[in-house]
Backbone as a printed PyTorch tensor [residue, N CA C, xyz], in Angstrom:
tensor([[[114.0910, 130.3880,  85.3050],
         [113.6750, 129.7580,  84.0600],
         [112.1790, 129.9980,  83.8780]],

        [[111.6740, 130.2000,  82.6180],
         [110.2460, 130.7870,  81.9170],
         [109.5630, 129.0950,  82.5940]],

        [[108.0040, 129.2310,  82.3360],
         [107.8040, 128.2120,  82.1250],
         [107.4160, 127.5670,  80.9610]],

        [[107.7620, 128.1420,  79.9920],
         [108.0670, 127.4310,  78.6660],
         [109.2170, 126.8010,  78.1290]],

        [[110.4030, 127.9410,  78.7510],
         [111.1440, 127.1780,  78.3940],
         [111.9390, 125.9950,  79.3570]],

        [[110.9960, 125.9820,  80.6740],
         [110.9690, 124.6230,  81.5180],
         [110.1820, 123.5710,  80.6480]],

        [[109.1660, 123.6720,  80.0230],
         [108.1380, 123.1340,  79.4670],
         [109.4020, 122.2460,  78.2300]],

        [[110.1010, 123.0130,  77.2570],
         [111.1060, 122.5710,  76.3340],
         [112.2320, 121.5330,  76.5030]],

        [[112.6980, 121.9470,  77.9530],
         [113.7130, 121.3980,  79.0210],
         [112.9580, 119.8090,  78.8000]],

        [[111.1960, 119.7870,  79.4630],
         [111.2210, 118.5870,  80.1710],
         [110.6070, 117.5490,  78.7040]],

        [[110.3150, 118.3800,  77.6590],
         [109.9190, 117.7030,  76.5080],
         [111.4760, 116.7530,  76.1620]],

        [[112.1440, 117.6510,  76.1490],
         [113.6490, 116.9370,  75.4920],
         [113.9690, 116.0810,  76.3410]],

        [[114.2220, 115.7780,  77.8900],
         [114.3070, 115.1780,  78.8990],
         [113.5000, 113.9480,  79.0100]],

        [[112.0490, 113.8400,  79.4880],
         [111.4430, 113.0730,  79.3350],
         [111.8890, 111.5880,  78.8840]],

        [[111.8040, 111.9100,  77.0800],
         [111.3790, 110.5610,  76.4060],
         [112.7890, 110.7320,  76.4680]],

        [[114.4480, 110.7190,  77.2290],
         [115.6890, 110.2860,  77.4370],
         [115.5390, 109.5240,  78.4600]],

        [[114.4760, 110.1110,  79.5020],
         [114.8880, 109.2930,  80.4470],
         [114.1950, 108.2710,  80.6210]],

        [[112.7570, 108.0180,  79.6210],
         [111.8680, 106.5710,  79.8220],
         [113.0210, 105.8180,  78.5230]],

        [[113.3880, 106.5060,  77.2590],
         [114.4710, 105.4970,  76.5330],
         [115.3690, 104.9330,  77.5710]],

        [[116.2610, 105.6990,  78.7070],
         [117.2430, 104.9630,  79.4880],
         [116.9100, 103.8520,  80.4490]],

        [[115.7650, 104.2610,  80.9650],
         [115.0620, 102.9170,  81.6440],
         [114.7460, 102.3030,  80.8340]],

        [[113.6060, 101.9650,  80.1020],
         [113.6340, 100.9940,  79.0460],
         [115.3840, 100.4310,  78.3540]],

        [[116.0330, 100.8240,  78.7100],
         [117.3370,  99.8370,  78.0750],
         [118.0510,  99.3160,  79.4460]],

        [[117.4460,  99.5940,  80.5300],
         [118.1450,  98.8090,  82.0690],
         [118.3040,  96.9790,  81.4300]],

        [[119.1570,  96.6340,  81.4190],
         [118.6840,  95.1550,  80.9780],
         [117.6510,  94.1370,  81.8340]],

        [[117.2230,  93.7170,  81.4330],
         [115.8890,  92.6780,  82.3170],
         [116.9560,  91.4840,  82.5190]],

        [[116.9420,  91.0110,  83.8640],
         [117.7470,  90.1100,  84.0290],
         [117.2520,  88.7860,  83.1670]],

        [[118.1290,  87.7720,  83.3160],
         [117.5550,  86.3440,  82.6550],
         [116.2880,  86.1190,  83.3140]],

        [[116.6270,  85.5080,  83.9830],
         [115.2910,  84.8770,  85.0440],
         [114.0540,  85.5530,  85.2580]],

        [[114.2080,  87.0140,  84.4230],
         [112.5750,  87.5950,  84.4670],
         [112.2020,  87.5290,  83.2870]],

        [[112.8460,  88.1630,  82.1810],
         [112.8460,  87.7150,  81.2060],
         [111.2040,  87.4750,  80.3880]],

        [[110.9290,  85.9410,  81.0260],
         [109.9540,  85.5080,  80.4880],
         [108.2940,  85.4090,  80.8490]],

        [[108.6920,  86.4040,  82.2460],
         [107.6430,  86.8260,  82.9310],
         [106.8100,  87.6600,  82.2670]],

        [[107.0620,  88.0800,  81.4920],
         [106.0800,  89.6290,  80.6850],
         [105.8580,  90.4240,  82.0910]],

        [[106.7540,  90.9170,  82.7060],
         [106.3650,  92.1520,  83.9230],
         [105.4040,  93.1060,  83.1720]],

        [[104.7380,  93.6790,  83.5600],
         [104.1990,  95.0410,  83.5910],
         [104.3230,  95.9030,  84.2970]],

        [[104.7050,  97.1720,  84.1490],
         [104.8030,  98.4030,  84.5330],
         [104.1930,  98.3850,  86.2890]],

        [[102.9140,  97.6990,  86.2750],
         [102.1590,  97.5630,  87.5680],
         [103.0230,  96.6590,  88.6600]],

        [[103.5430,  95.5540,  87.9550],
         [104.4990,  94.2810,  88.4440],
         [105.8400,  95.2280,  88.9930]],

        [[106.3730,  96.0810,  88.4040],
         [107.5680,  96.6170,  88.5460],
         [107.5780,  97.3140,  90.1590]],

        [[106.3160,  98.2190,  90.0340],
         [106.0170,  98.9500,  91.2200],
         [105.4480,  97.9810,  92.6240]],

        [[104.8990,  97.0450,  92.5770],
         [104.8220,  95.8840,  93.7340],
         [106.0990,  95.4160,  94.0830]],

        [[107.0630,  94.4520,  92.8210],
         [108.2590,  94.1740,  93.3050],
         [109.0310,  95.1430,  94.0380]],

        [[109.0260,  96.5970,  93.4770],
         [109.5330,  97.3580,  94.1600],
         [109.0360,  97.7370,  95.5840]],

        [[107.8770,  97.9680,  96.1290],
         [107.5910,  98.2860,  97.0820],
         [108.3240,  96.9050,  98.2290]],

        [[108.1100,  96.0940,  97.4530],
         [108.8610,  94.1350,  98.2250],
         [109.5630,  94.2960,  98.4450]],

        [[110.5110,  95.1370,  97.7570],
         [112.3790,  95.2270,  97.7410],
         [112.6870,  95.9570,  98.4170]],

        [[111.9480,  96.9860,  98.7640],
         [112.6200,  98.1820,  99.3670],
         [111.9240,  98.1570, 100.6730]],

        [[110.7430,  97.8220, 101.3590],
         [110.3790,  97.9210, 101.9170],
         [109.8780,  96.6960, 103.0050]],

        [[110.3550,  95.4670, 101.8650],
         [110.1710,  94.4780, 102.8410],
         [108.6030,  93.3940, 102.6050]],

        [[108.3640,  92.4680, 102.9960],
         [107.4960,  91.4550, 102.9140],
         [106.0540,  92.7420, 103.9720]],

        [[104.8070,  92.4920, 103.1860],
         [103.3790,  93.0460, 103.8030],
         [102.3110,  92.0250, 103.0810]],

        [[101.5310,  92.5560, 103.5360],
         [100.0660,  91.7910, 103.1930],
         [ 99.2170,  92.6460, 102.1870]],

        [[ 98.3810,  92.2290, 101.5340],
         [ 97.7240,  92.0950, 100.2720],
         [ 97.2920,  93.7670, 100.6060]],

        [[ 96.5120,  93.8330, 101.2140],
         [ 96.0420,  95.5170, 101.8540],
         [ 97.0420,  96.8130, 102.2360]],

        [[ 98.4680,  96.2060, 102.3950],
         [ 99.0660,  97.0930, 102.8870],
         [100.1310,  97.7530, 101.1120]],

        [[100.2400,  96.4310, 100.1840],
         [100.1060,  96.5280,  98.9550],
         [ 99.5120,  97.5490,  98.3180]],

        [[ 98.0610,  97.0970,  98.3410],
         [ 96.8840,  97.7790,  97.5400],
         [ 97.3950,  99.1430,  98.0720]],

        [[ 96.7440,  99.5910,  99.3650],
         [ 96.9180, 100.9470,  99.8530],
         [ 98.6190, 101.9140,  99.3840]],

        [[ 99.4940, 101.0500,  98.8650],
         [100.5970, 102.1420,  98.5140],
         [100.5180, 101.6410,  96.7960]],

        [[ 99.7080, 100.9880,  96.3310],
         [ 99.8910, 101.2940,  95.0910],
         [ 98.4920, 101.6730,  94.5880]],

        [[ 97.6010, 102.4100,  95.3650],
         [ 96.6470, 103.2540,  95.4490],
         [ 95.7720, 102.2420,  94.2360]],

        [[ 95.4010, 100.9850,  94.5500],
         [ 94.5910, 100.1300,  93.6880],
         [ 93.8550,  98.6890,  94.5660]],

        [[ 92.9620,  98.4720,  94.6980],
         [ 92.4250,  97.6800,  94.9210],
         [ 92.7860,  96.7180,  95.5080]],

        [[ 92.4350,  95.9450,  96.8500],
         [ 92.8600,  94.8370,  97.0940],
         [ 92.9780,  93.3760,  96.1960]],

        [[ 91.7940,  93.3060,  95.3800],
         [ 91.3460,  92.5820,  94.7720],
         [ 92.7040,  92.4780,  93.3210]],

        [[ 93.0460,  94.0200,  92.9780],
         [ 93.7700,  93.7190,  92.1360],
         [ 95.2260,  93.2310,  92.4080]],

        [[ 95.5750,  93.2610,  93.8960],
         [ 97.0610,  93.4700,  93.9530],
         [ 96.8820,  91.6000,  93.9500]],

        [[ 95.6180,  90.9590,  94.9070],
         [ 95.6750,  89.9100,  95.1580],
         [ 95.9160,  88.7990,  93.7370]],

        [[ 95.3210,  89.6890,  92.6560],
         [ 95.5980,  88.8000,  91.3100],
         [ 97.0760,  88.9110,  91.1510]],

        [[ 97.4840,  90.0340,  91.1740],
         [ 98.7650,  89.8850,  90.3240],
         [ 99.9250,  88.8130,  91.5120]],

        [[ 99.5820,  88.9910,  92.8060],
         [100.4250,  88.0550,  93.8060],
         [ 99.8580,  86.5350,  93.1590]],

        [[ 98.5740,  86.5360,  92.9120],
         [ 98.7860,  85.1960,  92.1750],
         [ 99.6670,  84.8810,  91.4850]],

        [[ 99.4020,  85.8810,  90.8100],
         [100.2660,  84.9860,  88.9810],
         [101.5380,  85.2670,  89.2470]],

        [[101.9780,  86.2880,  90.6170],
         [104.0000,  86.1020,  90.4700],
         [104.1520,  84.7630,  91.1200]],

        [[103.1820,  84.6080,  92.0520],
         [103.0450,  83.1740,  93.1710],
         [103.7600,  82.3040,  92.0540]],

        [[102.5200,  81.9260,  91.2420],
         [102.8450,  80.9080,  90.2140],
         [104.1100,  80.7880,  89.4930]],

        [[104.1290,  82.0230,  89.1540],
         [105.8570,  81.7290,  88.5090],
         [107.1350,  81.8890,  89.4040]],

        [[106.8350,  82.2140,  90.5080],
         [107.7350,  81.3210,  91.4570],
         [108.6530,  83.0380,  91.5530]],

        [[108.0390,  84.1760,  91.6220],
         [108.8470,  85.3840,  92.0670],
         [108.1690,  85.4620,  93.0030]],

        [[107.3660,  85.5210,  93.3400],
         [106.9750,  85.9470,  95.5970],
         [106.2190,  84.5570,  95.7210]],

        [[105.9740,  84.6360,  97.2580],
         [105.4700,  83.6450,  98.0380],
         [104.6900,  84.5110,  99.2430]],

        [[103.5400,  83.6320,  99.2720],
         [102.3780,  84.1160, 100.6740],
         [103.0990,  82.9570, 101.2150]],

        [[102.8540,  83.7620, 102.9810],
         [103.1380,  83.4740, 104.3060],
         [102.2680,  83.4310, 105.1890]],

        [[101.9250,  82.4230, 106.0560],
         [101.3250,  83.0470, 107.3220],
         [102.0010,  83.8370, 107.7110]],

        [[101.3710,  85.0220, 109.1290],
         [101.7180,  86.2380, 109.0970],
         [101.6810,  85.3900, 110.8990]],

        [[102.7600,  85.5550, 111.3590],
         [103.3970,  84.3400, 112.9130],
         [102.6560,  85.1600, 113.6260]],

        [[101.9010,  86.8480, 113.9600],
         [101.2930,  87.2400, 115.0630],
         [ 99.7020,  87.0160, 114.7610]],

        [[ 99.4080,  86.6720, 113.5240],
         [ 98.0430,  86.7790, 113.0310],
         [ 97.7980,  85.5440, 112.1800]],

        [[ 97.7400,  84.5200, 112.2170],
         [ 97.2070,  83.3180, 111.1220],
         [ 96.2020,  83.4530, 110.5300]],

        [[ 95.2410,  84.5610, 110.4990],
         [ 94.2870,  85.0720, 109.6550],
         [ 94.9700,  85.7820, 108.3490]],

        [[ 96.0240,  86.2680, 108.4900],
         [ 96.7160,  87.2430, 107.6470],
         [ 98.0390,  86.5760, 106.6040]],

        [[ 97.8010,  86.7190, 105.4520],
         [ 99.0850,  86.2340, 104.4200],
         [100.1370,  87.6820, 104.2460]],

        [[101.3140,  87.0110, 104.6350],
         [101.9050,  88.0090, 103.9800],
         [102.9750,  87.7420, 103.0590]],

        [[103.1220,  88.3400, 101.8910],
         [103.9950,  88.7660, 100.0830],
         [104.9050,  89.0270, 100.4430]],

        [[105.6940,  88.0320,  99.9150],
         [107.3890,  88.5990,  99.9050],
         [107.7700,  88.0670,  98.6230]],

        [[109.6130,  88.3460,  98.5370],
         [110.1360,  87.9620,  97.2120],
         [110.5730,  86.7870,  97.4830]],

        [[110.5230,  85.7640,  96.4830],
         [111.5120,  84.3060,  96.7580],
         [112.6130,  84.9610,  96.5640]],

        [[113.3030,  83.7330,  97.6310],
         [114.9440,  84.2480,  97.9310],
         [115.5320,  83.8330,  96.6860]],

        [[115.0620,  82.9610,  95.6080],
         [115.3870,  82.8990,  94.7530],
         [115.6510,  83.9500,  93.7560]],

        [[114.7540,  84.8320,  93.7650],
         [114.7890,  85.7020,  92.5970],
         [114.8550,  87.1170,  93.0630]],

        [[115.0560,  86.9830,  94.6450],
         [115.3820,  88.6270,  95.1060],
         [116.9870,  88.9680,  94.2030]],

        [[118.1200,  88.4690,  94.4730],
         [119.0500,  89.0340,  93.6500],
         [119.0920,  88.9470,  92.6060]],

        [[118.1950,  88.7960,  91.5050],
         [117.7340,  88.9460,  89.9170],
         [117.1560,  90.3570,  90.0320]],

        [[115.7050,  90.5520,  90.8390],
         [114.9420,  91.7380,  91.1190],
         [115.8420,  92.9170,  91.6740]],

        [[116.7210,  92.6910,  92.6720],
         [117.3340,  93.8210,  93.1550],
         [118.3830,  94.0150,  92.2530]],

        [[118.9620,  93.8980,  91.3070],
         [120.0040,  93.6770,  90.9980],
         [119.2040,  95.1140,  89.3160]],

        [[118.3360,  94.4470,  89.2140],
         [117.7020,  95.0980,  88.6070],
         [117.1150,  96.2530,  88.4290]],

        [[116.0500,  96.2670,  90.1300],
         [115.9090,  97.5570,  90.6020],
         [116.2280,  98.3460,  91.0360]],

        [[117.6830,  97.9150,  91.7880],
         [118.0010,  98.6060,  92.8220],
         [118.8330, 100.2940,  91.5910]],

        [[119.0070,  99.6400,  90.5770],
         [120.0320, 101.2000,  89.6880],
         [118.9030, 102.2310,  89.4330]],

        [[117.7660, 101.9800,  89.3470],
         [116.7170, 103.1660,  89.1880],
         [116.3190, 103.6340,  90.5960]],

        [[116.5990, 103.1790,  91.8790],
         [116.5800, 103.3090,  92.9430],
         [117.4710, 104.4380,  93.6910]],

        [[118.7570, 103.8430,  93.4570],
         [119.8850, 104.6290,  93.1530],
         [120.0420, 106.2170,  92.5150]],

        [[119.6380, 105.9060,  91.4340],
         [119.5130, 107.3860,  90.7620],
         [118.1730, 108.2700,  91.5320]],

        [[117.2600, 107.6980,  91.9150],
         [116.5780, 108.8560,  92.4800],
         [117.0300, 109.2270,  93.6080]],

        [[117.6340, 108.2200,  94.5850],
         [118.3410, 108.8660,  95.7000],
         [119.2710, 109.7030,  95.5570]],

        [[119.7630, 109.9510,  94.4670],
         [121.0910, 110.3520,  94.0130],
         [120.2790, 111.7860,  93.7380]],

        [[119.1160, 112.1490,  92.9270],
         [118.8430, 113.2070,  92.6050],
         [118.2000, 113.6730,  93.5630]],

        [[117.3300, 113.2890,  94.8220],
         [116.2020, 113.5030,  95.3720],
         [117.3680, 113.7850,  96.5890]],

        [[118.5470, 113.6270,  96.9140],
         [118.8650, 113.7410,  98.5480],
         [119.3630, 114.9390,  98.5320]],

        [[119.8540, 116.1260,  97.6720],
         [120.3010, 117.3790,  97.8870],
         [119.2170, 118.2320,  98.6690]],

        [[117.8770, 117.7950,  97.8840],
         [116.5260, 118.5970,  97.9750],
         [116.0790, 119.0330,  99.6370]],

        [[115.3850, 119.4310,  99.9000],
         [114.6550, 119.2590, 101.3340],
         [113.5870, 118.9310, 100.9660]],

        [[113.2840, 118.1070, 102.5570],
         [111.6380, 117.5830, 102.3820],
         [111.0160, 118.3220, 101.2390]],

        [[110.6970, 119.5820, 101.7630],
         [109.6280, 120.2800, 100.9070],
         [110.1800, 120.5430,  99.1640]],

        [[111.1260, 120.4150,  98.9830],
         [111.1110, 120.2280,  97.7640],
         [110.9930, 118.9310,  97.2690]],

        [[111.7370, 118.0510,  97.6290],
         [110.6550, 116.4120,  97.2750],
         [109.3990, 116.1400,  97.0050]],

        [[108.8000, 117.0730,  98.0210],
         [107.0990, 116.8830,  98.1250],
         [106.9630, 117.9040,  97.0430]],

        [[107.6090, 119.0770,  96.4260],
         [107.0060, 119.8740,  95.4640],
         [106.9630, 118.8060,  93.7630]],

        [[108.3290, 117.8970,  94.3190],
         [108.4520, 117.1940,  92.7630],
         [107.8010, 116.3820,  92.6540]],

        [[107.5540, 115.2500,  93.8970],
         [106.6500, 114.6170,  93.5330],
         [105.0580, 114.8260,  93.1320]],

        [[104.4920, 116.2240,  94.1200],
         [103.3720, 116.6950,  93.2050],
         [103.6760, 117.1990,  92.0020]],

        [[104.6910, 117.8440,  91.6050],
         [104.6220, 118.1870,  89.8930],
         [104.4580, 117.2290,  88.9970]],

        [[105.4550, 115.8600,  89.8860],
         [104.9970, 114.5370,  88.3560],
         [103.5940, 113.8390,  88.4580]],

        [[102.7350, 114.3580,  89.8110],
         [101.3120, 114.2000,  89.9780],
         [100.9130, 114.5690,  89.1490]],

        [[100.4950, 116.0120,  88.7980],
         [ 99.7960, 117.2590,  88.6640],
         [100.5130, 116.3780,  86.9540]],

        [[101.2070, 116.5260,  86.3840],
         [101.4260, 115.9920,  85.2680],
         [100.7330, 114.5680,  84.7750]],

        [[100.9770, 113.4700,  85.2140],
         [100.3990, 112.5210,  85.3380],
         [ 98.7650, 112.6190,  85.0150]],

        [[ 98.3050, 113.6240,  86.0560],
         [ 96.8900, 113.6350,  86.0350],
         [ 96.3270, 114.8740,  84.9120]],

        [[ 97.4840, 115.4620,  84.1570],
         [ 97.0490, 116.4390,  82.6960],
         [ 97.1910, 115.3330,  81.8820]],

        [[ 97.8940, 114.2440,  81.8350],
         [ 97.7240, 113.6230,  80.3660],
         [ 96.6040, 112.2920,  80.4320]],

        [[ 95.6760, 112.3340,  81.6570],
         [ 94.5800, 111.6540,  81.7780],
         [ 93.2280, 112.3910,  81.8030]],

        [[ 93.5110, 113.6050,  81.8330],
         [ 92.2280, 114.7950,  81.5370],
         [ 91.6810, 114.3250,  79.9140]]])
């Protein structure tokens, strides 16, 4: 395939596949949270990966300690995660999901989860790592 007419491919593609996510239904119980795009990618890292601390956050969502620590506020408050003492370190909090609202969140996340495993497991490593730098390398042309 040209790379133009890859270029045509991913124009038509694209805005199908942010329309299909955007119509995942938002469960009740989030609903009234106003998530943001930023919120989506924390819960997710929670879900899939399990309860961490404010730094270990920041560092995989390549942003600030300071910022991840706000937004754990304000889910704190509305009652989607909870800080922990951390049982080997009492200096250390660690973010998880309330058990309350993990099967709202997973239930949610887990189908966009799904589909990338679904597309991403034929590949080999090195092609994973080629796609995920292409949606880099993209990402970082429409911020030039």
């Amino acid at each position: 395939m040209e790379v133009d007419d890859a270029v045509r491919a991913l124009l038509l593609l694209m805005p199908r596949m942010v329309g299909r996510a955007k119509r995942i239904k938002i469960p009740e119980e989030l609903q009234s949270l106003s998530l943001a795009p930023r919120h989506l990618s924390l819960l997710s890292y929670l879900l899939f990966d399990g309860p961490m601390t404010v730094n270990e956050l920041a560092e995989r969502l390549e942003v600030a300690p300071t910022t991840v620590s706000l937004m754990v506020g304000e889910l704190t408050k509305k009652d989607v995660l909870d800080r922990r003492e951390d049982e080997a370190d009492r200096r250390r909090r660690i973010v998880a999901i309330t058990a309350r609202m993990r099967p709202a969140i997973d239930g949610w996340l887990a189908q966009g989860a799904r589909a990338w495993q679904k597309a991403l497991e034929p590949l080999t490593p090195a092609e994973r790592r080629l796609f995920i730098d292409t949606l880099r390398a993209y990402e970082d042309g429409l911020t030039d």
